[in-house]
Every structure is written in C-alpha cells, then in structure tokens.
C-alpha cells in the first residue's frame, strides 16, 4: 500500500468549540475502518504549543490568540486529545504550525513506509488542509482532498478551495465515501 490518510486537527479543543469541525467527525469515523482494512497508513496530526509558549511566534497575532485562548492548544491538555478512534497501527504526529509537515517527522514516516499518495482531511480547509496539501505536493506526493472530511468556519471558503483552488493545483477532490486508497507505486 502506497497511500496514507492524513487527518489533521480533529482534536477536542477544536471539535468542542466549533460546529464546522464536529461535522467532519461522522464521515471520518466511517472512513477509518475501510482505510485501515485496505492497508492505508492512517496518520493523525494534532496541534499544540508548549505550555510555556516558547514556540509561539512573537509577531503572529493568530498563533498568539490560539495560545492565549486558554489551555485548549497547550501540549498535554485535554484540548489536544484526538477526537477520533486511534489504533495501535496508526501514527500520531504533534505539530506546532498549520502544515502537518512543518517541523515534524511526517515526511520521514511516509517515506519509510513507501507512501507516494496522500489523502488529506481535517480542519480548517483554508489553514491546515491547504498548508498540508501544498507541502505534500512540494515534496512529490500525489494529493487527494476529502471534501466532506474537511471543514472551515467559512463555508464559502471551504467551497472555494474544494471547487477552484485544489483542482487548479492538480489535487483530486473526492468524498470520504468515494475515496479509494491506491496500491500503486
């Protein structure tokens, strides 16, 4: 199997506070057993800062707002716990920026497993999903995006990425139900 399913930021601090994030949990929950049965590598990525804030960029108002919003995004807090079922064969990656690749060992793990194709899901479409897709493409991976496995606080932004941006970049946009892992090298 040469496919990985990357699911980002489906964690309690996000799904608990944002309805758009909760709506992707059912289709992803249904997809997980099928992906695992097909042999796809399932990768969960969650977002957290160190509790002392040393990894918060001082000039990023957005990142500072996440850090200062309480401990929902502080490493080790309940808010950073995944809100989907994780099994022993899955991979869990901690990230501190939008992309699942930025500053993590995700690329190393994927290459060690012979992965050439990634399917990306999670929240938010205009942040984690887009950043991860761009990074994956830059690293030579074939990219699919799971439309109903992604969500954004702005539904129009979600649709714009799914209908215009992602296809224009050569990414396949499919539903969770329509996605099939690839065994091609």
Coordinates of N, CA and C in Angstrom, one line a residue:
X1 N 0.9 -1.2 0.0 CA 0.0 0.0 0.0 C 0.9 1.2 0.0
X2 N 0.6 2.1 -0.9 CA 1.4 3.4 -1.0 C 0.6 4.6 -0.7
X3 N -0.5 4.4 0.1 CA -1.3 5.6 0.4 C -1.4 5.8 1.9
X4 N -1.4 7.1 2.3 CA -1.6 7.5 3.7 C -2.8 8.4 3.7
X5 N -3.6 8.2 4.8 CA -4.7 9.1 5.1 C -4.2 10.0 6.2
X6 N -4.1 11.3 5.9 CA -3.7 12.3 6.9 C -4.9 13.0 7.4
X7 N -5.2 13.0 8.7 CA -6.3 13.7 9.3 C -5.7 14.6 10.3
X8 N -6.0 15.9 10.1 CA -5.4 16.9 11.0 C -6.4 17.7 11.8
X9 N -6.0 18.0 13.0 CA -6.6 18.9 14.0 C -8.1 18.5 14.4
X10 N -8.4 17.2 14.3 CA -9.7 16.8 14.8 C -9.4 16.4 16.3
X11 N -9.3 17.4 17.1 CA -9.0 17.3 18.5 C -10.0 18.0 19.3
X12 N -10.1 17.6 20.6 CA -11.2 18.1 21.4 C -11.3 19.6 21.6
X13 N -10.2 20.3 21.6 CA -10.2 21.7 21.8 C -10.8 22.4 20.6
X14 N -10.8 21.7 19.4 CA -11.4 22.3 18.2 C -12.8 21.8 18.0
X15 N -13.0 20.5 18.0 CA -14.4 19.9 17.8 C -15.3 20.4 18.9
X16 N -14.8 20.6 20.1 CA -15.7 21.0 21.2 C -16.2 22.4 21.1
X17 N -15.4 23.3 20.3 CA -15.8 24.7 20.2 C -16.3 25.2 18.9
X18 N -16.2 24.3 17.9 CA -16.5 24.8 16.5 C -17.4 23.8 15.8
X19 N -18.6 24.1 15.5 CA -19.6 23.2 14.8 C -19.0 22.7 13.5
X20 N -18.3 23.5 12.7 CA -17.8 23.1 11.4 C -16.9 21.9 11.6
X21 N -16.1 21.9 12.7 CA -15.2 20.8 13.0 C -15.9 19.5 13.4
X22 N -17.0 19.7 14.1 CA -17.7 18.5 14.6 C -18.4 17.8 13.4
X23 N -18.8 18.5 12.4 CA -19.5 17.9 11.2 C -18.6 16.9 10.4
X24 N -17.3 17.0 10.5 CA -16.5 16.1 9.8 C -16.2 14.8 10.5
X25 N -16.5 14.8 11.8 CA -16.2 13.6 12.6 C -17.0 12.3 12.1
X26 N -18.3 12.4 11.8 CA -19.0 11.2 11.3 C -18.5 10.6 10.0
X27 N -18.3 11.4 9.0 CA -17.7 10.8 7.8 C -16.3 10.2 7.9
X28 N -15.5 10.9 8.8 CA -14.2 10.3 9.0 C -14.2 9.1 9.9
X29 N -15.1 9.0 10.8 CA -15.2 7.8 11.7 C -15.7 6.6 10.8
X30 N -16.6 6.9 9.9 CA -17.0 5.8 9.0 C -15.9 5.4 8.0
X31 N -15.0 6.3 7.6 CA -13.9 6.0 6.7 C -12.8 5.2 7.3
X32 N -12.5 5.5 8.6 CA -11.3 4.9 9.2 C -11.2 3.3 9.1
X33 N -12.3 2.6 9.4 CA -12.1 1.1 9.3 C -11.8 0.7 7.8
X34 N -12.5 1.3 6.9 CA -12.3 1.0 5.5 C -10.8 1.3 5.0
X35 N -10.3 2.4 5.5 CA -8.9 2.8 5.1 C -7.9 1.8 5.7
X36 N -8.1 1.5 7.0 CA -7.3 0.5 7.6 C -7.3 -0.8 7.0
X37 N -8.6 -1.3 6.7 CA -8.7 -2.6 6.0 C -8.0 -2.7 4.7
X38 N -8.0 -1.6 4.0 CA -7.3 -1.5 2.7 C -5.8 -1.4 2.8
X39 N -5.3 -1.2 4.0 CA -3.9 -1.2 4.3 C -3.3 0.2 4.2
X40 N -4.1 1.3 4.1 CA -3.6 2.6 4.1 C -3.0 3.0 5.5
X41 N -1.9 3.7 5.5 CA -1.4 4.2 6.7 C -2.3 5.4 7.2
X42 N -2.8 5.3 8.4 CA -3.6 6.3 9.0 C -2.7 7.2 9.9
X43 N -2.7 8.5 9.6 CA -1.9 9.4 10.3 C -2.8 10.5 10.9
X44 N -2.7 10.6 12.2 CA -3.5 11.7 12.9 C -2.5 12.8 13.3
X45 N -2.8 14.0 13.0 CA -2.0 15.1 13.3 C -2.8 16.0 14.2
X46 N -2.1 16.4 15.4 CA -2.8 17.3 16.3 C -1.9 18.5 16.6
X47 N -2.5 19.6 17.0 CA -1.8 20.9 17.1 C -1.7 21.2 18.6
X48 N -0.5 21.7 19.0 CA -0.3 22.1 20.4 C 1.0 23.0 20.5
X49 N 0.9 23.9 21.4 CA 2.1 24.7 21.7 C 2.6 24.1 23.1
X50 N 3.9 24.4 23.3 CA 4.5 24.1 24.6 C 3.8 25.0 25.6
X51 N 3.6 24.5 26.8 CA 2.8 25.2 27.8 C 3.5 26.5 28.2
X52 N 4.8 26.6 28.0 CA 5.5 27.9 28.3 C 5.5 28.9 27.2
X53 N 5.0 28.5 26.0 CA 4.8 29.4 24.9 C 6.1 29.7 24.1
X54 N 7.2 28.9 24.3 CA 8.4 29.2 23.7 C 8.4 29.0 22.2
X55 N 7.4 28.3 21.7 CA 7.2 28.0 20.2 C 6.2 28.9 19.6
X56 N 5.6 29.9 20.3 CA 4.7 30.8 19.7 C 5.4 32.0 19.0
X57 N 5.2 32.2 17.7 CA 5.9 33.3 17.0 C 5.5 34.6 17.6
X58 N 6.4 35.4 18.0 CA 6.1 36.7 18.7 C 5.3 37.7 17.9
X59 N 5.4 37.6 16.5 CA 4.7 38.6 15.7 C 3.5 38.0 15.0
X60 N 3.1 36.8 15.4 CA 1.9 36.2 14.8 C 0.7 36.4 15.7
X61 N -0.2 37.3 15.3 CA -1.4 37.6 16.2 C -2.3 36.3 16.2
X62 N -2.3 35.6 15.1 CA -3.2 34.4 15.1 C -2.7 33.3 16.0
X63 N -1.4 33.0 15.9 CA -0.8 32.0 16.8 C -0.9 32.4 18.3
X64 N -0.6 33.7 18.5 CA -0.7 34.2 19.9 C -2.1 34.1 20.4
X65 N -3.1 34.3 19.6 CA -4.5 34.2 20.0 C -4.9 32.8 20.4
X66 N -4.3 31.8 19.6 CA -4.6 30.4 19.9 C -3.9 30.1 21.3
X67 N -2.7 30.5 21.5 CA -2.0 30.2 22.7 C -2.7 30.8 23.9
X68 N -3.2 32.1 23.7 CA -3.8 32.8 24.9 C -5.2 32.5 25.1
X69 N -5.8 31.6 24.3 CA -7.2 31.3 24.4 C -7.5 30.3 25.6
X70 N -6.5 30.0 26.4 CA -6.6 29.0 27.4 C -5.8 27.8 27.1
X71 N -6.0 26.7 27.8 CA -5.0 25.6 27.5 C -5.5 24.6 26.4
X72 N -6.5 25.0 25.7 CA -7.0 24.1 24.6 C -6.0 23.7 23.6
X73 N -5.0 24.6 23.4 CA -3.9 24.3 22.5 C -2.5 24.2 23.2
X74 N -2.6 23.9 24.5 CA -1.3 23.7 25.2 C -1.0 22.2 25.2
X75 N 0.2 21.8 24.9 CA 0.6 20.4 24.9 C 0.3 19.7 26.2
X76 N -0.3 18.5 26.1 CA -0.7 17.8 27.2 C -2.1 18.1 27.8
X77 N -2.7 19.1 27.3 CA -4.1 19.4 27.8 C -5.1 18.5 27.1
X78 N -6.3 18.5 27.7 CA -7.4 17.7 27.2 C -7.8 18.2 25.8
X79 N -7.6 19.5 25.5 CA -8.0 20.0 24.2 C -7.2 19.5 23.1
X80 N -6.0 19.0 23.3 CA -5.2 18.5 22.2 C -5.4 17.0 22.0
X81 N -6.2 16.4 22.8 CA -6.5 14.9 22.6 C -7.3 14.7 21.3
X82 N -7.0 13.7 20.6 CA -7.7 13.4 19.3 C -9.2 13.0 19.6
X83 N -10.1 13.4 18.7 CA -11.5 13.1 18.8 C -12.0 12.1 17.8
X84 N -11.0 11.2 17.4 CA -11.4 10.1 16.6 C -10.7 8.9 17.1
X85 N -11.1 7.7 16.8 CA -10.5 6.4 17.4 C -9.2 6.1 16.8
X86 N -8.2 6.0 17.6 CA -6.8 5.7 17.2 C -6.5 4.3 17.5
X87 N -5.9 3.6 16.6 CA -5.5 2.2 16.9 C -3.9 2.1 16.9
X88 N -3.5 1.0 17.4 CA -2.0 0.7 17.6 C -1.2 0.9 16.3
X89 N -1.8 0.6 15.1 CA -1.0 0.7 13.9 C -1.0 2.1 13.3
X90 N -1.8 3.0 13.8 CA -1.9 4.4 13.3 C -0.6 5.1 13.8
X91 N -0.4 6.3 13.2 CA 0.7 7.2 13.5 C 0.1 8.5 14.0
X92 N 0.6 9.0 15.1 CA 0.1 10.3 15.7 C 1.3 11.2 15.7
X93 N 1.1 12.4 15.1 CA 2.1 13.4 14.9 C 1.7 14.7 15.6
X94 N 2.6 15.3 16.4 CA 2.3 16.6 17.0 C 2.9 17.6 16.1
X95 N 2.1 18.7 15.8 CA 2.6 19.8 15.0 C 2.4 21.1 15.8
X96 N 3.2 22.1 15.4 CA 3.1 23.4 16.0 C 2.8 24.5 15.1
X97 N 2.5 24.2 13.8 CA 2.2 25.1 12.8 C 1.1 24.6 12.0
X98 N 0.6 25.3 10.9 CA -0.5 24.9 10.1 C -0.3 23.6 9.4
X99 N 0.8 23.4 8.7 CA 1.1 22.2 7.9 C 1.5 21.0 8.8
X100 N 1.0 19.8 8.4 CA 1.3 18.6 9.1 C 2.8 18.3 8.9
X101 N 3.5 18.9 7.9 CA 4.9 18.6 7.6 C 5.8 19.6 8.4
X102 N 5.4 20.8 8.7 CA 6.2 21.8 9.2 C 6.8 21.4 10.6
X103 N 8.1 21.2 10.6 CA 8.8 20.9 11.9 C 8.5 19.5 12.5
X104 N 7.9 18.6 11.7 CA 7.5 17.3 12.2 C 8.3 16.2 11.4
X105 N 8.2 15.0 11.9 CA 8.8 13.8 11.2 C 7.9 13.1 10.2
X106 N 6.8 13.8 9.8 CA 5.8 13.2 9.0 C 6.4 12.7 7.6
X107 N 7.2 13.5 7.0 CA 7.8 13.1 5.7 C 8.6 11.8 5.9
X108 N 9.4 11.8 6.9 CA 10.3 10.6 7.2 C 9.4 9.4 7.4
X109 N 8.3 9.5 8.1 CA 7.5 8.3 8.4 C 6.8 7.8 7.0
X110 N 6.3 8.8 6.2 CA 5.7 8.4 5.0 C 6.7 7.8 4.0
X111 N 7.9 8.3 3.9 CA 8.9 7.7 3.0 C 9.4 6.4 3.5
X112 N 9.5 6.2 4.8 CA 9.9 4.9 5.4 C 8.8 3.8 5.0
X113 N 7.6 4.2 4.9 CA 6.5 3.3 4.5 C 6.3 3.2 3.0
X114 N 7.0 3.9 2.2 CA 6.9 3.8 0.8 C 5.6 4.6 0.3
X115 N 5.1 5.5 1.0 CA 3.9 6.2 0.6 C 4.3 7.2 -0.5
X116 N 3.4 7.2 -1.5 CA 3.6 8.1 -2.7 C 2.3 9.0 -2.9
X117 N 1.2 8.6 -2.2 CA -0.1 9.3 -2.3 C -0.6 9.6 -1.0
X118 N -1.1 10.8 -0.8 CA -1.7 11.1 0.5 C -3.1 11.7 0.2
X119 N -4.0 11.3 1.1 CA -5.4 11.9 1.2 C -5.4 12.7 2.4
X120 N -5.9 14.0 2.3 CA -5.8 14.9 3.4 C -7.2 15.2 3.8
X121 N -7.5 15.2 5.1 CA -8.8 15.6 5.7 C -8.5 16.4 7.0
X122 N -9.5 17.1 7.5 CA -9.3 17.8 8.8 C -9.9 19.2 8.7
X123 N -9.4 20.0 9.6 CA -9.9 21.4 9.7 C -8.7 22.3 10.0
X124 N -8.7 23.4 9.6 CA -9.7 24.1 8.7 C -9.2 23.9 7.2
X125 N -10.1 23.9 6.3 CA -9.8 23.7 4.9 C -8.8 24.8 4.5
X126 N -9.0 26.0 4.9 CA -8.2 27.2 4.4 C -6.9 27.3 5.2
X127 N -6.7 26.4 6.2 CA -5.5 26.5 7.0 C -4.7 25.2 7.0
X128 N -5.0 24.3 7.9 CA -4.2 23.0 8.0 C -4.3 22.2 6.7
X129 N -5.5 22.1 6.2 CA -5.7 21.3 5.0 C -4.9 21.9 3.8
X130 N -5.1 23.1 3.5 CA -4.3 23.8 2.4 C -2.8 23.7 2.6
X131 N -2.4 24.1 3.8 CA -0.9 24.1 4.1 C -0.3 22.7 3.9
X132 N -1.0 21.7 4.4 CA -0.5 20.3 4.3 C -0.5 19.8 2.8
X133 N -1.6 20.1 2.1 CA -1.6 19.8 0.7 C -0.5 20.4 -0.1
X134 N -0.3 21.7 0.1 CA 0.8 22.3 -0.6 C 2.2 21.7 -0.3
X135 N 2.4 21.5 1.0 CA 3.7 20.9 1.4 C 3.8 19.5 0.8
X136 N 2.7 18.7 0.8 CA 2.8 17.3 0.3 C 3.1 17.4 -1.2
X137 N 2.5 18.3 -1.9 CA 2.8 18.4 -3.4 C 4.2 18.8 -3.6
X138 N 4.7 19.8 -2.8 CA 6.1 20.2 -2.9 C 7.1 19.1 -2.7
X139 N 6.7 18.1 -1.9 CA 7.6 17.0 -1.6 C 7.4 15.8 -2.5
X140 N 6.5 16.0 -3.5 CA 6.4 15.0 -4.6 C 5.3 14.0 -4.4
X141 N 4.4 14.2 -3.4 CA 3.3 13.2 -3.2 C 2.2 13.6 -4.1
X142 N 1.4 12.6 -4.5 CA 0.1 12.8 -5.2 C -0.8 13.1 -4.1
X143 N -1.7 14.0 -4.3 CA -2.6 14.6 -3.3 C -4.1 14.4 -3.6
X144 N -4.8 13.9 -2.7 CA -6.3 13.9 -2.7 C -6.8 14.7 -1.5
X145 N -7.9 15.3 -1.6 CA -8.5 16.0 -0.5 C -10.0 15.4 -0.3
X146 N -10.3 15.1 0.9 CA -11.6 14.5 1.2 C -12.6 15.6 1.5
X147 N -13.4 16.0 0.6 CA -14.3 17.1 0.7 C -15.2 17.2 2.0
X148 N -15.9 16.1 2.3 CA -16.7 16.0 3.5 C -16.0 15.6 4.7
X149 N -14.7 15.4 4.5 CA -13.8 15.1 5.7 C -13.0 16.4 6.1
X150 N -13.4 17.5 5.5 CA -12.7 18.8 5.8 C -13.8 19.8 6.1
X151 N -13.5 20.8 6.9 CA -14.4 21.8 7.2 C -13.7 23.1 7.5
X152 N -14.5 24.2 7.3 CA -13.9 25.6 7.6 C -15.0 26.4 8.2
X153 N -14.6 27.3 9.0 CA -15.6 28.2 9.7 C -16.4 29.0 8.7
X154 N -15.8 29.2 7.5 CA -16.5 29.9 6.4 C -16.8 28.9 5.3
X155 N -18.1 28.5 5.2 CA -18.4 27.5 4.2 C -18.1 28.0 2.8
X156 N -18.2 29.2 2.5 CA -17.8 29.7 1.1 C -16.4 29.5 0.9
X157 N -15.5 29.7 1.9 CA -14.1 29.5 1.7 C -13.8 28.0 1.5
X158 N -14.5 27.2 2.2 CA -14.3 25.7 2.0 C -14.7 25.3 0.6
X159 N -15.8 25.8 0.1 CA -16.2 25.5 -1.3 C -15.3 26.1 -2.3
X160 N -14.8 27.3 -2.0 CA -13.8 27.9 -3.0 C -12.5 27.0 -3.1
X161 N -12.0 26.6 -2.0 CA -10.8 25.7 -2.0 C -11.2 24.4 -2.7
X162 N -12.3 23.8 -2.4 CA -12.7 22.5 -3.0 C -13.0 22.6 -4.5
X163 N -13.6 23.6 -4.9 CA -14.1 23.7 -6.3 C -13.1 24.4 -7.2
X164 N -12.3 25.3 -6.7 CA -11.4 26.1 -7.5 C -9.9 25.9 -7.2
X165 N -9.5 26.1 -6.0 CA -8.1 26.1 -5.6 C -7.5 24.7 -5.7
X166 N -8.0 23.8 -5.0 CA -7.4 22.4 -5.0 C -7.4 21.8 -6.4
X167 N -8.5 21.8 -7.2 CA -8.4 21.3 -8.5 C -7.4 22.0 -9.4
X168 N -7.3 23.3 -9.3 CA -6.3 24.0 -10.1 C -4.9 23.7 -9.8
X169 N -4.7 23.1 -8.6 CA -3.3 22.7 -8.2 C -3.1 21.2 -8.6
X170 N -4.1 20.6 -9.2 CA -3.9 19.2 -9.6 C -4.3 18.2 -8.5
X171 N -4.9 18.6 -7.4 CA -5.3 17.7 -6.3 C -6.7 17.1 -6.7
X172 N -6.9 15.9 -6.4 CA -8.2 15.2 -6.6 C -9.0 15.6 -5.4
X173 N -10.3 16.0 -5.6 CA -11.2 16.3 -4.6 C -12.3 15.2 -4.6
X174 N -12.4 14.4 -3.6 CA -13.4 13.3 -3.5 C -14.1 13.3 -2.2
X175 N -15.2 12.6 -2.1 CA -15.9 12.4 -0.8 C -15.2 11.3 -0.1
X176 N -15.5 11.3 1.2 CA -15.0 10.2 2.0 C -15.5 8.8 1.5
X177 N -16.7 8.8 1.2 CA -17.3 7.5 0.7 C -16.7 7.1 -0.7
X178 N -16.4 8.1 -1.5 CA -15.8 7.8 -2.8 C -14.3 7.6 -2.9
X179 N -13.6 7.8 -1.8 CA -12.2 7.7 -1.8 C -11.7 6.2 -1.7
X180 N -10.7 5.9 -2.5 CA -10.2 4.5 -2.5 C -8.7 4.7 -2.4
X181 N -8.1 4.0 -1.4 CA -6.6 4.0 -1.3 C -5.9 3.4 -2.5
X182 N -4.8 3.8 -2.9 CA -4.0 3.3 -4.0 C -2.9 2.4 -3.6
X183 N -2.7 1.3 -4.3 CA -1.6 0.4 -4.0 C -0.5 0.6 -5.0
X184 N -0.7 1.6 -5.9 CA 0.3 1.9 -7.0 C 1.6 2.5 -6.4
X185 N 2.7 2.2 -7.0 CA 3.9 2.8 -6.6 C 4.2 4.1 -7.4

